[in-house]
Amino acid sequence: GNLFTAESLDEIADRMMEVDQIAVTYKGNTFTMKDVCARSDAGQSGTTYEYPCVRLTPMDLFEETRWSFDESDRLTWYNDLIHPILARPRIARFGILKNFCTSGGANANDLPDILKSFKGSCDHDLLLRTNGTYALENGKPADYANPTSLLSDIGDFENNYPCKICVDNMYDGLMAKMTKGTVGMFQLLMFELNKIASDPAHANEQDAQMMLPQVQKAFAMVKQASVEEFWTYFVTRSLYAELGAVDYMNGYAFLMASLLPACLAIFGGDASQCPPATVTLQEARDALLRHADHSFSAVNTGGSPFPLWLEDATGMFFGSEPVGGSGIDMNGFVHPLFGRLNSPLMSSRYFDLEKAGTAEWAPLYGAPNSTFNPFDLTQDPSWPLVQFDPIYVWFMASVTEVSASCNNGKVGGTITGNTELDQKTGAVAATRMSPEWCTQYNEPTGTDEIRTQTHFAKMWYDLLIDSEPFLGINQGEDDPYSFTTGQGCDYELTGSRYSYTGQSTDDILYSASRDLYYIDEGVSIGALDTSLLIGDVEPPNGEYNFDNPLKRVGAIQNLYFLNIPSKIVDRVKNCNRPGGPIEDLTEEDAKEILRQFKLKFEDDWSRDWDDEDSGNVQFVAFADDTGAEGTTQRVLNEVTLSSGQLMGISIFIIFFFSVVFLFSFDVIQSKVLVTIVGVSLVIIAFFGALGTAILSGIKLNVGISWTLPFIIIGLGVDDMYIVLLALKGNRSYTRSDFIATMKHVVVPVSMTSMVNFCMFSVMNISDIPGVYTIARTAMIAVAFLWATIILCFPAYCYLDTKRQEAGRVDVLFCIKKRQDVADASKNDAPTNESLPTDSDPVTGFLYDKFYKPLIIREGLPRTVTHVLVGIATLTLLGVSIWGATQGEVGLGLEDFFPYNYQAGQWARYRTEYLASWPMTMNWGAVNYTNPDTQMRMIWQFENVVSTEHIAEVDTNQLWIADFAVWTTRQCTDNFYKRDPAQPECGSDIIYPGDGTMCEGTWMPNTLGLREKVFNTESCQPREGGVCRPTNQMHPFDLMILGQTVEGAGEVLSWCPVFQGWSDDKLKFCVEKWRDFTGGGGGLILEDDTATESPKCKGEFLKDDEIISPIPLSKGPSMFAIKLFSHQDTVDMIEQTRAFCDDDEQVHCVLSGIPYDYWEQYTTIYGTLYETSGVAIAIGFVVAVLFLFVKIYLEPLHNHSVHQILAGSLAGGFIIAITCLISVITVIGLSSLAEVNLTAFSVMSYVLSIGFAVEYSVHVTHRWLTAPSELESAKDRVGYSMSFLFLPTFMSFISSTIGVVCLAFTDFEFNRVFFFRPLLIVMFVTYFYGCYSLPVLLSTLNARFLRLGQQSRVGVSDSDGKGDHEL
């Protein structure tokens, strides 16, 4: 299906709105998304809780997602981002561009010597944006000529662009000069005023005394920040005239066309009494300037620039005034010699500021016939240079109070008394001349209050900036969705994001075929890789665009980022928190809040996920386990604790099976009761071992819960069978015979237990907790089972022997049969060399009617069966070898989660369409001050990013690269400064240790690092690298490097570095960089060293002290993508590690879910070979030792040590071969059964060795030690299997029962990675151990393999005919 339809997008937006309102109540407090999300600020101090939580979503393509901004968020965006960071720095520099850096600028000749060569450097850019013909001539469309877009250009210029160099350097110099000049002007003014105010004889003493305090107050407000603020509004005034003149002319002509007849009617047709029908461009500009300088209006603050009214804004056509204005007149005055003067600090001529304090100082008021007296122009005719100096006017207005308010009243029409005429003109004025600029956020609104003139002037200019033809933005209403800044490709300044409401599906898909950004249009993290958030697309990600638009979007993903508990504790202390700060929240409280929030989020988001009738969109969710329990941990907890029912069924079946096979119609020989006791003891031992494991610190997990009960209990019951069947074959009930029988079974049971213990020990090679905790628990369980079977169970067996001796009935042991029956039972008891078949109908039937004719007894059936077994063995082995080459590796969440969980559906969608995981790069205590190290880190980062499965990330996101750029002239952080008097780039900051600057340099790009992507004809959504070609270097940097563009020679590219720094200097400069830019790097910080924000208690600046020398740093947030298979993930790990972990020059470490979890699969084959090899070797060694010691210690043997050793080695080799072909077959068949190679399946494969040893050791041992009279190999096989058939068959059945139960779990993971391979293990090892191995042994007649004793009791040969004496 396609999600990008209006209906489906509405459904997604509704669900997003719903989860955005999630609240959790805990201990009387309510916690919302903004309490737990990773960030809820605008990147500016004091804005926490006043901006939407950070999250990434394709829904940011659409304007309808603006619901995510509430009123507080919109105000933060407007007040803390749009005006101070976007608008004001650009407007201020626009004035520099136009007046200083263009050839025709009013101050073009005032450039300092260092910038003289940049005169006219902005001519081209100004013409492109103001002259449509010029734009066309230069390959741009005519509508490219939009003066407002210059504001966007100013922020986008490269620092090395000549226009940018001119603008920025001139701006910084001018602001410093204006600040110094304003301070000097006010100081001299206060000095001169004080002389008059302290002179009783002066005629204007009192005037001076009244004026001096005001001047002093104004002087106290002079800071560079306030001077820059003045300049911004002063430029806004001129921009108003420049940008609004054409609209004014058009609007004026349109209005006059309808109003002029009314004016003529008023004045009896006297056209001279009416305004002209049209105005010139200059007249329009003058009118707009006059409007800006006019008095502030509390009637209609926006007012009207048309000069038609009386001063009180009434009487259209009876006056020549506009309505409203800033209230501060910065128009200057007309000088008799120099014409109109209105430049800031024109008062410097009056005070001769440049020479003040020197012998050459000559202020104008010191000239002949002139004296300082601002109150008498006859004495001081030059005073207007100060009086009308815009900067003086501005600062004096800042201490002059007025009573007014912001209002949207209607501008009035004529007041002729002619009702019809007055109503007509009033209607026109009300509809066409009454702009509604004011919002509820302008203070004061509606009711007049006392504020300074500057307060109302700034209000008016800000509203002007918000209006057309400027930004066209509405405070408190607009947001990043309804107002775009043009910083992202395909977005324009003052535009909006696409609205899908009412649009066709094709239009929606076409519009969505653009670059995807976070809400800041890529300012913070650049364009997002669509593979991360959009899946099941046609065309594929990376191939669609406006020329090849989307045709379908089948899946999308939203990423929400949550905090860790310790950060939540800090967050809720913030003063901005709705409901008030919480000071006493503990980290444990925060963990529980986070857990509940994750659970509620997941439940709400995935509601009705399995209801096909619930909308068009299926919603599924996943929460990681960082900080608190998430989806995986919760699901695994539920699954882990849900194994009880199947475990109980398995135990019941084992009970039932054991009873059936050990039941006898001879109620004396029957062993039902002791079997029940034995199985019960095995179960008790297992759970005792489980409890011991838990007490030792091993946590119960899904592997332990769903595998060990079904495997370990079976292994314990197997050993119980060996004991019981050995005792069942005993001829007598004497204590000595009981002891002899137990001696006979202790060694093989101990040996198999040892092998099993070793098998599980081998699994500790794995570093996966889920594997080694299973192995360690199993080791404890094997030890407990051994102790139970060898030390505890025999006591019950001895009691049962005494029951038999006493002739008591099995189970109903209080009932005693006649003694002769007991004696008969005793006399009929079988030897311990051959088990009966007459009293055990099930066993007798299986052995006598099936196994013995086909495997043991001479004849055609045996021959055919042996051939078929051989063929089957070779076929199985061949197919398995081929199957092993077809297997895949890996286990993903889609394998882990049950199908009936919504998280399981999420995992499958993620794997199929949106296969991505977060990751990061880490560096330790490398030599960060070494330029080679810095460039190597960048090289590593860029090469990792360039690999197939890593989402694109610009190099400037890497902290060391961003910091290096910050130390150079390419730093952009001085564009907007928190404190205008404090530059924020490294080259401006003095390191107090030696007085040097935090200034870097450039080195030749010897490593082939990426270069920055520069503006081309088409927009580039990403910046690429940080290195630069020579022709894009800052000319001042080239000058320092002794290079020129033409003479760069072989050096074609340069990279930013810093060199010759001490660790202390690096610490100082990095701390400044973090403070000014918010830069990260994951550096380790000193506790409690950050400064609390002056704006908000509970919020801290990023001025923490870092630990130095730097012990650890991290790369930016990165994502591994397109991991559609486990092999893709393994490939990604191997590709990226080649540039990071394997780099011997600068070592770095890659981390994240794919590395922490899938890393095992890069070495999984090695793990398989190692564990299998070690396990087989252990099996071989244990078998050889067991065989040698067991045979050597037999009291009646007459074999040499060499023969025993040779036979034991041969037996061990046979056992090892059986293990080898078993494990190969299990691996191959499991691969064909679609069991991927994982640590869990490796565990199953290693268990096959244990089961193979279990069978092969008993068979081989009994075959080797068969009575010496049985010379043929086939007779010795018959001797062995006549005893072993029943216990091996029962072991196979009991173990298989437990495994089969796993098939009925809802947990697909268990079915695939335990049930399938273990079931194969059961059948393969039983077949090889009890069929293939006996067939093989039947062919081995070597003398040294006959290690049995002399006969003394009757034994059966392979046909069961005749007795032999041992």
CSV table of C-alpha atoms in Angstrom, one decimal, residues 968-1224:
chain,number,residue,atom,x,y,z
A,968,THR,CA,40.1,29.3,11.6
A,969,ARG,CA,38.6,32.2,9.6
A,970,GLN,CA,35.9,29.8,8.3
A,971,CYS,CA,34.2,29.9,11.7
A,972,THR,CA,30.7,31.2,11.3
A,973,ASP,CA,29.8,31.7,15.0
A,974,ASN,CA,30.4,35.4,15.0
A,975,PHE,CA,27.4,35.8,12.7
A,976,TYR,CA,25.2,35.7,15.8
A,977,LYS,CA,26.8,36.3,19.2
A,978,ARG,CA,25.2,36.0,22.6
A,979,ASP,CA,27.2,39.0,23.7
A,980,PRO,CA,28.1,41.2,20.7
A,981,ALA,CA,31.2,42.4,22.6
A,982,GLN,CA,32.5,38.9,22.9
A,983,PRO,CA,33.5,37.3,19.6
A,984,GLU,CA,32.8,33.6,19.5
A,985,CYS,CA,35.4,32.2,17.1
A,986,GLY,CA,38.7,30.6,18.2
A,987,SER,CA,40.9,33.1,16.3
A,988,ASP,CA,39.3,35.9,18.5
A,989,ILE,CA,39.8,34.2,21.9
A,990,ILE,CA,42.9,34.7,23.9
A,991,TYR,CA,44.4,31.7,25.8
A,992,PRO,CA,45.5,33.3,29.1
A,993,GLY,CA,48.3,30.7,29.5
A,994,ASP,CA,50.6,32.3,26.9
A,995,GLY,CA,48.6,35.1,25.4
A,996,THR,CA,48.1,33.3,22.1
A,997,MET,CA,44.8,32.9,20.4
A,998,CYS,CA,42.7,29.7,20.0
A,999,GLU,CA,43.7,29.9,16.4
A,1000,GLY,CA,44.3,27.0,14.0
A,1001,THR,CA,45.9,26.8,10.6
A,1002,TRP,CA,45.6,24.8,7.4
A,1003,MET,CA,47.6,21.9,6.1
A,1004,PRO,CA,47.8,20.3,2.7
A,1005,ASN,CA,45.2,17.6,2.2
A,1006,THR,CA,47.6,14.7,2.1
A,1007,LEU,CA,45.0,12.1,3.1
A,1008,GLY,CA,42.5,12.8,0.4
A,1009,LEU,CA,39.9,14.0,2.8
A,1010,ARG,CA,36.5,15.2,1.5
A,1011,GLU,CA,36.2,18.8,0.4
A,1012,LYS,CA,33.3,20.9,1.4
A,1013,VAL,CA,30.5,21.0,-1.2
A,1014,PHE,CA,30.1,24.6,-2.5
A,1015,ASN,CA,27.0,26.2,-3.9
A,1016,THR,CA,26.4,25.1,-7.5
A,1017,GLU,CA,23.5,25.8,-9.9
A,1018,SER,CA,21.5,23.2,-7.9
A,1019,CYS,CA,21.1,23.2,-4.2
A,1020,GLN,CA,23.3,20.7,-2.3
A,1021,PRO,CA,21.6,19.3,0.8
A,1022,ARG,CA,24.9,18.3,2.4
A,1023,GLU,CA,28.1,20.1,3.0
A,1024,GLY,CA,30.4,17.1,2.7
A,1025,GLY,CA,33.9,17.6,4.1
A,1026,VAL,CA,35.7,20.5,5.8
A,1027,CYS,CA,38.7,20.7,3.6
A,1028,ARG,CA,38.8,23.3,0.8
A,1029,PRO,CA,40.4,23.7,-2.6
A,1030,THR,CA,42.9,26.5,-2.8
A,1031,ASN,CA,40.4,28.7,-4.8
A,1032,GLN,CA,38.0,28.5,-1.9
A,1033,MET,CA,40.4,29.4,0.8
A,1034,HIS,CA,40.2,32.7,2.7
A,1035,PRO,CA,42.6,35.2,1.1
A,1036,PHE,CA,44.0,36.2,4.5
A,1037,ASP,CA,44.7,32.5,5.3
A,1038,LEU,CA,46.5,32.1,2.0
A,1039,MET,CA,48.5,35.2,2.8
A,1040,ILE,CA,49.6,33.7,6.1
A,1041,LEU,CA,50.4,30.4,4.4
A,1042,GLY,CA,52.5,32.3,1.8
A,1043,GLN,CA,50.2,31.0,-0.9
A,1044,THR,CA,48.1,32.4,-3.7
A,1045,VAL,CA,45.4,30.8,-5.8
A,1046,GLU,CA,47.6,31.0,-8.9
A,1047,GLY,CA,50.8,29.9,-7.1
A,1048,ALA,CA,49.5,27.0,-5.0
A,1049,GLY,CA,51.5,24.5,-7.1
A,1050,GLU,CA,50.8,20.9,-6.1
A,1051,VAL,CA,48.8,21.8,-3.1
A,1052,LEU,CA,45.2,21.7,-4.4
A,1053,SER,CA,43.4,21.2,-1.2
A,1054,TRP,CA,43.8,22.3,2.5
A,1055,CYS,CA,42.4,21.0,5.7
A,1056,PRO,CA,41.9,22.8,9.1
A,1057,VAL,CA,44.1,21.8,12.0
A,1058,PHE,CA,45.6,23.2,15.1
A,1059,GLN,CA,49.2,22.6,16.1
A,1060,GLY,CA,51.7,23.5,18.7
A,1061,TRP,CA,49.1,23.5,21.5
A,1062,SER,CA,49.6,22.2,25.0
A,1063,ASP,CA,46.9,20.0,26.6
A,1064,ASP,CA,46.0,22.9,28.8
A,1065,LYS,CA,45.5,25.2,25.8
A,1066,LEU,CA,43.4,22.5,24.1
A,1067,LYS,CA,41.3,22.2,27.3
A,1068,PHE,CA,40.7,25.9,27.5
A,1069,CYS,CA,39.9,26.3,23.8
A,1070,VAL,CA,37.6,23.3,23.7
A,1071,GLU,CA,35.7,24.6,26.7
A,1072,LYS,CA,35.2,27.9,25.0
A,1073,TRP,CA,34.1,26.1,21.8
A,1074,ARG,CA,31.5,24.1,23.8
A,1075,ASP,CA,30.3,27.2,25.6
A,1076,PHE,CA,29.8,29.3,22.5
A,1077,THR,CA,28.7,26.6,20.0
A,1078,GLY,CA,27.2,23.9,22.2
A,1079,GLY,CA,29.6,21.5,20.5
A,1080,GLY,CA,29.6,18.0,21.8
A,1081,GLY,CA,32.2,15.2,21.2
A,1082,GLY,CA,31.0,13.1,24.1
A,1083,LEU,CA,33.8,14.5,26.1
A,1084,ILE,CA,34.0,13.6,29.8
A,1085,LEU,CA,33.1,16.6,32.0
A,1086,GLU,CA,34.0,17.5,35.5
A,1087,ASP,CA,31.0,17.2,37.8
A,1088,ASP,CA,29.2,20.3,38.9
A,1089,THR,CA,31.3,22.8,36.9
A,1090,ALA,CA,28.6,24.2,34.6
A,1091,THR,CA,27.2,27.6,35.3
A,1092,GLU,CA,23.5,27.9,36.0
A,1093,SER,CA,21.6,29.8,33.4
A,1094,PRO,CA,20.8,33.4,34.5
A,1095,LYS,CA,17.5,33.0,32.7
A,1096,CYS,CA,16.3,29.9,34.4
A,1097,LYS,CA,17.1,28.1,37.6
A,1098,GLY,CA,17.7,24.4,37.0
A,1099,GLU,CA,19.2,25.0,33.5
A,1100,PHE,CA,22.9,25.1,32.9
A,1101,LEU,CA,25.2,26.6,30.3
A,1102,LYS,CA,27.6,24.3,28.4
A,1103,ASP,CA,30.6,25.8,30.0
A,1104,ASP,CA,31.5,22.7,32.0
A,1105,GLU,CA,35.2,22.0,32.5
A,1106,ILE,CA,36.4,19.0,30.5
A,1107,ILE,CA,38.8,16.3,31.9
A,1108,SER,CA,42.2,16.9,30.4
A,1109,PRO,CA,44.1,15.3,28.8
A,1110,ILE,CA,41.1,14.1,27.0
A,1111,PRO,CA,40.6,10.4,27.9
A,1112,LEU,CA,37.7,9.7,25.6
A,1113,SER,CA,35.8,11.4,22.8
A,1114,LYS,CA,32.9,10.3,20.5
A,1115,GLY,CA,31.7,10.9,17.0
A,1116,PRO,CA,28.3,12.3,16.2
A,1117,SER,CA,25.0,10.3,16.1
A,1118,MET,CA,25.3,7.9,13.2
A,1119,PHE,CA,23.1,5.2,11.8
A,1120,ALA,CA,23.9,2.0,10.0
A,1121,ILE,CA,21.3,1.5,7.3
A,1122,LYS,CA,20.1,-1.0,4.7
A,1123,LEU,CA,20.9,-3.9,7.0
A,1124,PHE,CA,18.3,-6.1,5.3
A,1125,SER,CA,20.1,-9.3,6.2
A,1126,HIS,CA,22.4,-10.5,8.9
A,1127,GLN,CA,25.1,-10.7,6.2
A,1128,ASP,CA,24.6,-7.1,5.4
A,1129,THR,CA,25.3,-6.3,9.1
A,1130,VAL,CA,28.4,-8.4,9.1
A,1131,ASP,CA,29.6,-6.8,5.9
A,1132,MET,CA,28.9,-3.4,7.5
A,1133,ILE,CA,31.0,-4.3,10.6
A,1134,GLU,CA,33.9,-5.6,8.6
A,1135,GLN,CA,33.9,-2.7,6.2
A,1136,THR,CA,33.8,0.0,8.9
A,1137,ARG,CA,36.2,-1.8,11.3
A,1138,ALA,CA,38.8,-1.8,8.5
A,1139,PHE,CA,39.0,2.0,8.9
A,1140,CYS,CA,38.7,2.3,12.6
A,1141,ASP,CA,39.4,-0.6,14.9
A,1142,ASP,CA,42.0,-2.1,12.5
A,1143,ASP,CA,43.8,1.3,12.0
A,1144,GLU,CA,47.2,0.9,13.7
A,1145,GLN,CA,48.0,4.7,13.4
A,1146,VAL,CA,45.1,6.1,15.4
A,1147,HIS,CA,43.0,3.5,17.1
A,1148,CYS,CA,39.3,4.1,17.4
A,1149,VAL,CA,36.4,1.8,18.5
A,1150,LEU,CA,33.0,1.5,16.8
A,1151,SER,CA,30.1,0.8,19.1
A,1152,GLY,CA,26.3,0.6,19.0
A,1153,ILE,CA,23.7,-2.1,18.7
A,1154,PRO,CA,25.1,-3.6,15.4
A,1155,TYR,CA,28.6,-3.9,16.9
A,1156,ASP,CA,27.5,-4.9,20.4
A,1157,TYR,CA,25.2,-7.6,19.1
A,1158,TRP,CA,26.3,-8.7,15.6
A,1159,GLU,CA,30.0,-8.5,16.2
A,1160,GLN,CA,29.8,-12.1,17.2
A,1161,TYR,CA,28.9,-13.1,13.7
A,1162,THR,CA,32.1,-11.8,12.2
A,1163,THR,CA,33.9,-14.6,14.0
A,1164,ILE,CA,31.0,-17.0,14.3
A,1165,TYR,CA,32.6,-19.6,12.1
A,1166,GLY,CA,35.8,-19.4,14.1
A,1167,THR,CA,33.7,-19.8,17.3
A,1168,LEU,CA,32.0,-22.8,15.7
A,1169,TYR,CA,35.2,-24.5,14.7
A,1170,GLU,CA,36.9,-23.7,18.0
A,1171,THR,CA,34.1,-24.9,20.3
A,1172,SER,CA,33.4,-28.0,18.2
A,1173,GLY,CA,37.1,-28.8,17.9
A,1174,VAL,CA,37.6,-28.3,21.6
A,1175,ALA,CA,34.5,-30.3,22.5
A,1176,ILE,CA,35.6,-33.2,20.2
A,1177,ALA,CA,39.1,-33.1,21.7
A,1178,ILE,CA,37.7,-33.2,25.2
A,1179,GLY,CA,35.4,-36.1,24.2
A,1180,PHE,CA,38.4,-37.9,22.8
A,1181,VAL,CA,40.6,-37.3,25.8
A,1182,VAL,CA,37.9,-38.2,28.3
A,1183,ALA,CA,37.0,-41.3,26.3
A,1184,VAL,CA,40.5,-42.5,26.0
A,1185,LEU,CA,41.2,-41.9,29.7
A,1186,PHE,CA,37.9,-43.5,30.7
A,1187,LEU,CA,38.5,-46.6,28.5
A,1188,PHE,CA,42.1,-47.0,29.6
A,1189,VAL,CA,41.5,-46.6,33.3
A,1190,LYS,CA,38.3,-48.7,33.2
A,1191,ILE,CA,39.9,-51.6,31.4
A,1192,TYR,CA,43.3,-51.4,33.1
A,1193,LEU,CA,41.6,-51.6,36.5
A,1194,GLU,CA,39.5,-54.6,35.7
A,1195,PRO,CA,40.9,-57.4,38.0
A,1196,LEU,CA,40.6,-60.3,35.5
A,1197,HIS,CA,42.0,-58.8,32.3
A,1198,ASN,CA,45.2,-60.4,30.8
A,1199,HIS,CA,46.1,-57.6,28.4
A,1200,SER,CA,49.3,-55.6,28.2
A,1201,VAL,CA,49.4,-51.9,28.9
A,1202,HIS,CA,50.3,-51.3,25.3
A,1203,GLN,CA,47.3,-53.3,24.0
A,1204,ILE,CA,45.0,-51.5,26.4
A,1205,LEU,CA,46.4,-48.1,25.4
A,1206,ALA,CA,46.1,-49.0,21.7
A,1207,GLY,CA,42.6,-50.2,22.1
A,1208,SER,CA,41.7,-47.1,24.2
A,1209,LEU,CA,43.1,-44.8,21.6
A,1210,ALA,CA,41.3,-46.6,18.8
A,1211,GLY,CA,38.1,-46.4,20.9
A,1212,GLY,CA,38.6,-42.7,21.5
A,1213,PHE,CA,39.3,-42.2,17.8
A,1214,ILE,CA,36.0,-44.1,16.9
A,1215,ILE,CA,34.2,-41.9,19.4
A,1216,ALA,CA,35.8,-38.7,18.1
A,1217,ILE,CA,34.9,-39.7,14.5
A,1218,THR,CA,31.3,-40.3,15.6
A,1219,CYS,CA,31.2,-36.9,17.3
A,1220,LEU,CA,32.7,-35.2,14.2
A,1221,ILE,CA,30.2,-36.7,11.7
A,1222,SER,CA,27.4,-36.0,14.2
A,1223,VAL,CA,28.3,-32.3,14.5
A,1224,ILE,CA,28.8,-31.9,10.7
